[in-house]
């Protein structure tokens, strides 16, 4: 159980912040039933390593395997609902002057909870694009309008006939430029950064807290486990975000 004194300290920082960045990772969606990247997977997919599947070369080698894996993840995300952690973050955005959510998550649970200012660093799993972006980057395609033989693998691009793929960033790929710019600018400007549910292992997202701190920001971490970010965080709330963030929100509301 996180100490109430720490919750109050975090609420003070948030209440006084002028530019708040909330950097999130898979942990914030865990209590919505979406497994984190480094969690063991269930059943059929247990023997596959996400880091081996989430690459362009894995897709080229076995497009059906990678497409089916994303269909499985898409199904989990489709059924998921925002948890109290997402809701508390959306409420903070309404109450505090400038709040931006920078997420590594490919689900839309922040938006479903009511967050408006959300930057997706790693794309959106619900979207599909041409593997070759044949009509420009990204060439998004609405798959619900397509019919194809699902046993043969991913649907073909209606423009060029080659494979469609999920609109997510794979290992080794560069991040969408606009999202990266927005994240950089916000990290440089913020006076408080709250880092929620990320292992802090994947760059460039993992570098933002250090960058923000070097520019004078206070760093808050919410994570039941220590991470590389813990060392540079001014405050660490060591608990699940779905429990901790509603308490933080209540403490902020008491100051209003
Ligand atoms: P990870 O799966 O690496 O880490 C999830 C973090 O969430 C861990 O530090 C957990 O301790 C923490 N956690 C677990 N349950 C939590 C809870 N209830 N509340 C808060 N935190 C909790 O996920 P990410 O850091 O998001 O990239 O991974 C970063 C990126 O690496 C992903 O976006 C993905 C991945 O491989 C790409 O796909 C490009």
mmCIF file of C-alpha atoms in Angstrom, residues 113-252:
data_model
loop_
_atom_site.group_PDB
_atom_site.id
_atom_site.type_symbol
_atom_site.label_atom_id
_atom_site.label_comp_id
_atom_site.label_asym_id
_atom_site.label_seq_id
_atom_site.Cartn_x
_atom_site.Cartn_y
_atom_site.Cartn_z
ATOM 1 C CA UNK A 113 -11.370 7.211 -20.760
ATOM 2 C CA UNK A 114 -11.669 10.811 -22.000
ATOM 3 C CA UNK A 115 -8.041 11.930 -22.488
ATOM 4 C CA UNK A 116 -7.902 14.326 -25.435
ATOM 5 C CA UNK A 117 -4.285 15.378 -25.798
ATOM 6 C CA UNK A 118 -2.742 11.975 -26.543
ATOM 7 C CA UNK A 119 0.384 11.248 -28.594
ATOM 8 C CA UNK A 120 0.846 7.651 -29.774
ATOM 9 C CA UNK A 121 4.552 6.967 -30.143
ATOM 10 C CA UNK A 122 4.173 3.376 -31.312
ATOM 11 C CA UNK A 123 1.092 3.648 -33.551
ATOM 12 C CA UNK A 124 -2.411 2.240 -33.155
ATOM 13 C CA UNK A 125 -3.222 -1.444 -33.322
ATOM 14 C CA UNK A 126 -6.764 -0.836 -34.587
ATOM 15 C CA UNK A 127 -5.376 0.703 -37.779
ATOM 16 C CA UNK A 128 -3.965 -1.155 -40.778
ATOM 17 C CA UNK A 129 -1.648 0.150 -43.454
ATOM 18 C CA UNK A 130 0.102 -0.991 -46.607
ATOM 19 C CA UNK A 131 3.443 -2.643 -45.768
ATOM 20 C CA UNK A 132 5.028 -0.500 -48.497
ATOM 21 C CA UNK A 133 2.941 2.637 -47.798
ATOM 22 C CA UNK A 134 2.340 2.656 -51.539
ATOM 23 C CA UNK A 135 0.193 5.824 -51.450
ATOM 24 C CA UNK A 136 2.349 7.749 -48.932
ATOM 25 C CA UNK A 137 3.265 7.315 -45.292
ATOM 26 C CA UNK A 138 1.038 5.954 -43.796
ATOM 27 C CA UNK A 139 -1.255 4.384 -46.402
ATOM 28 C CA UNK A 140 -4.106 3.507 -44.044
ATOM 29 C CA UNK A 141 -6.735 1.024 -45.212
ATOM 30 C CA UNK A 142 -10.070 0.169 -43.608
ATOM 31 C CA UNK A 143 -9.942 -3.649 -43.468
ATOM 32 C CA UNK A 144 -13.597 -3.911 -42.479
ATOM 33 C CA UNK A 145 -14.427 -3.154 -46.136
ATOM 34 C CA UNK A 146 -12.215 -5.993 -47.471
ATOM 35 C CA UNK A 147 -12.878 -9.678 -48.004
ATOM 36 C CA UNK A 148 -9.977 -12.096 -48.365
ATOM 37 C CA UNK A 149 -9.002 -15.660 -47.582
ATOM 38 C CA UNK A 150 -7.915 -15.414 -43.929
ATOM 39 C CA UNK A 151 -6.122 -18.764 -44.154
ATOM 40 C CA UNK A 152 -3.698 -17.251 -46.644
ATOM 41 C CA UNK A 153 -2.423 -14.523 -44.335
ATOM 42 C CA UNK A 154 -2.869 -10.745 -44.169
ATOM 43 C CA UNK A 155 -5.265 -9.008 -46.565
ATOM 44 C CA UNK A 156 -3.767 -7.616 -49.763
ATOM 45 C CA UNK A 157 -3.474 -3.848 -50.152
ATOM 46 C CA UNK A 158 -6.391 -2.651 -52.339
ATOM 47 C CA UNK A 159 -4.011 -0.181 -54.079
ATOM 48 C CA UNK A 160 -0.931 -2.283 -54.871
ATOM 49 C CA UNK A 161 -1.959 -5.865 -54.069
ATOM 50 C CA UNK A 162 0.893 -6.413 -51.633
ATOM 51 C CA UNK A 163 0.509 -7.133 -47.895
ATOM 52 C CA UNK A 164 -1.293 -4.986 -45.385
ATOM 53 C CA UNK A 165 0.137 -4.808 -41.857
ATOM 54 C CA UNK A 166 -0.835 -3.318 -38.497
ATOM 55 C CA UNK A 167 -0.109 0.405 -38.095
ATOM 56 C CA UNK A 168 2.278 -0.095 -35.190
ATOM 57 C CA UNK A 169 5.981 0.594 -34.798
ATOM 58 C CA UNK A 170 8.049 -2.574 -34.896
ATOM 59 C CA UNK A 171 11.489 -3.084 -33.375
ATOM 60 C CA UNK A 172 14.092 -1.439 -35.546
ATOM 61 C CA UNK A 173 11.609 0.960 -37.164
ATOM 62 C CA UNK A 174 11.620 4.722 -36.743
ATOM 63 C CA UNK A 175 8.803 6.378 -34.826
ATOM 64 C CA UNK A 176 6.213 8.578 -36.575
ATOM 65 C CA UNK A 177 7.955 11.958 -36.947
ATOM 66 C CA UNK A 178 5.050 14.086 -35.775
ATOM 67 C CA UNK A 179 4.544 12.059 -32.594
ATOM 68 C CA UNK A 180 8.262 12.086 -31.851
ATOM 69 C CA UNK A 181 8.474 15.867 -32.320
ATOM 70 C CA UNK A 182 5.482 16.453 -30.064
ATOM 71 C CA UNK A 183 6.964 14.180 -27.398
ATOM 72 C CA UNK A 184 10.366 15.897 -27.549
ATOM 73 C CA UNK A 185 8.915 19.377 -27.312
ATOM 74 C CA UNK A 186 6.641 18.429 -24.417
ATOM 75 C CA UNK A 187 9.509 16.729 -22.548
ATOM 76 C CA UNK A 188 11.661 19.841 -22.959
ATOM 77 C CA UNK A 189 8.907 22.174 -21.729
ATOM 78 C CA UNK A 190 7.303 20.274 -18.877
ATOM 79 C CA UNK A 191 7.855 21.101 -15.243
ATOM 80 C CA UNK A 192 6.503 17.724 -14.091
ATOM 81 C CA UNK A 193 6.636 14.358 -15.830
ATOM 82 C CA UNK A 194 4.660 11.429 -14.444
ATOM 83 C CA UNK A 195 5.849 8.090 -15.816
ATOM 84 C CA UNK A 196 3.251 5.332 -15.501
ATOM 85 C CA UNK A 197 3.602 1.612 -16.180
ATOM 86 C CA UNK A 198 6.654 1.468 -18.380
ATOM 87 C CA UNK A 199 9.724 -0.695 -17.926
ATOM 88 C CA UNK A 200 11.879 2.142 -19.283
ATOM 89 C CA UNK A 201 13.762 -0.262 -21.521
ATOM 90 C CA UNK A 202 12.771 0.884 -24.993
ATOM 91 C CA UNK A 203 14.134 4.082 -26.519
ATOM 92 C CA UNK A 204 13.420 6.815 -27.358
ATOM 93 C CA UNK A 205 10.504 6.802 -24.848
ATOM 94 C CA UNK A 206 12.814 5.606 -22.073
ATOM 95 C CA UNK A 207 15.061 8.635 -22.581
ATOM 96 C CA UNK A 208 12.322 11.264 -22.116
ATOM 97 C CA UNK A 209 12.322 11.249 -18.283
ATOM 98 C CA UNK A 210 16.085 11.827 -18.154
ATOM 99 C CA UNK A 211 15.800 14.565 -20.761
ATOM 100 C CA UNK A 212 12.937 16.247 -18.867
ATOM 101 C CA UNK A 213 14.873 16.003 -15.612
ATOM 102 C CA UNK A 214 17.965 17.549 -17.224
ATOM 103 C CA UNK A 215 15.720 20.505 -18.154
ATOM 104 C CA UNK A 216 14.556 20.902 -14.561
ATOM 105 C CA UNK A 217 11.360 18.827 -14.439
ATOM 106 C CA UNK A 218 10.272 16.875 -11.377
ATOM 107 C CA UNK A 219 9.872 13.179 -12.188
ATOM 108 C CA UNK A 220 7.187 10.986 -10.635
ATOM 109 C CA UNK A 221 7.062 7.261 -11.319
ATOM 110 C CA UNK A 222 4.032 4.990 -10.841
ATOM 111 C CA UNK A 223 4.997 1.338 -11.143
ATOM 112 C CA UNK A 224 4.739 -1.648 -8.778
ATOM 113 C CA UNK A 225 8.318 -2.581 -9.712
ATOM 114 C CA UNK A 226 11.522 -0.574 -9.754
ATOM 115 C CA UNK A 227 12.807 0.282 -13.237
ATOM 116 C CA UNK A 228 15.812 2.173 -14.624
ATOM 117 C CA UNK A 229 13.640 5.316 -14.295
ATOM 118 C CA UNK A 230 13.320 4.815 -10.527
ATOM 119 C CA UNK A 231 16.909 6.009 -10.056
ATOM 120 C CA UNK A 232 16.156 9.406 -11.551
ATOM 121 C CA UNK A 233 12.595 9.794 -10.207
ATOM 122 C CA UNK A 234 12.043 12.315 -7.407
ATOM 123 C CA UNK A 235 9.021 10.340 -6.203
ATOM 124 C CA UNK A 236 8.126 6.691 -6.820
ATOM 125 C CA UNK A 237 4.607 5.436 -6.119
ATOM 126 C CA UNK A 238 5.214 1.722 -5.858
ATOM 127 C CA UNK A 239 1.832 0.257 -6.748
ATOM 128 C CA UNK A 240 -0.558 -0.554 -9.592
ATOM 129 C CA UNK A 241 -1.747 2.528 -11.467
ATOM 130 C CA UNK A 242 -5.422 1.517 -11.236
ATOM 131 C CA UNK A 243 -5.179 1.803 -7.454
ATOM 132 C CA UNK A 244 -2.658 4.595 -7.036
ATOM 133 C CA UNK A 245 -3.862 7.126 -9.629
ATOM 134 C CA UNK A 246 -7.444 7.489 -8.291
ATOM 135 C CA UNK A 247 -5.908 8.311 -4.882
ATOM 136 C CA UNK A 248 -3.640 10.878 -6.505
ATOM 137 C CA UNK A 249 -6.622 12.387 -8.343
ATOM 138 C CA UNK A 250 -8.632 12.657 -5.105
ATOM 139 C CA UNK A 251 -5.734 14.400 -3.402
ATOM 140 C CA UNK A 252 -5.457 16.855 -6.328
#
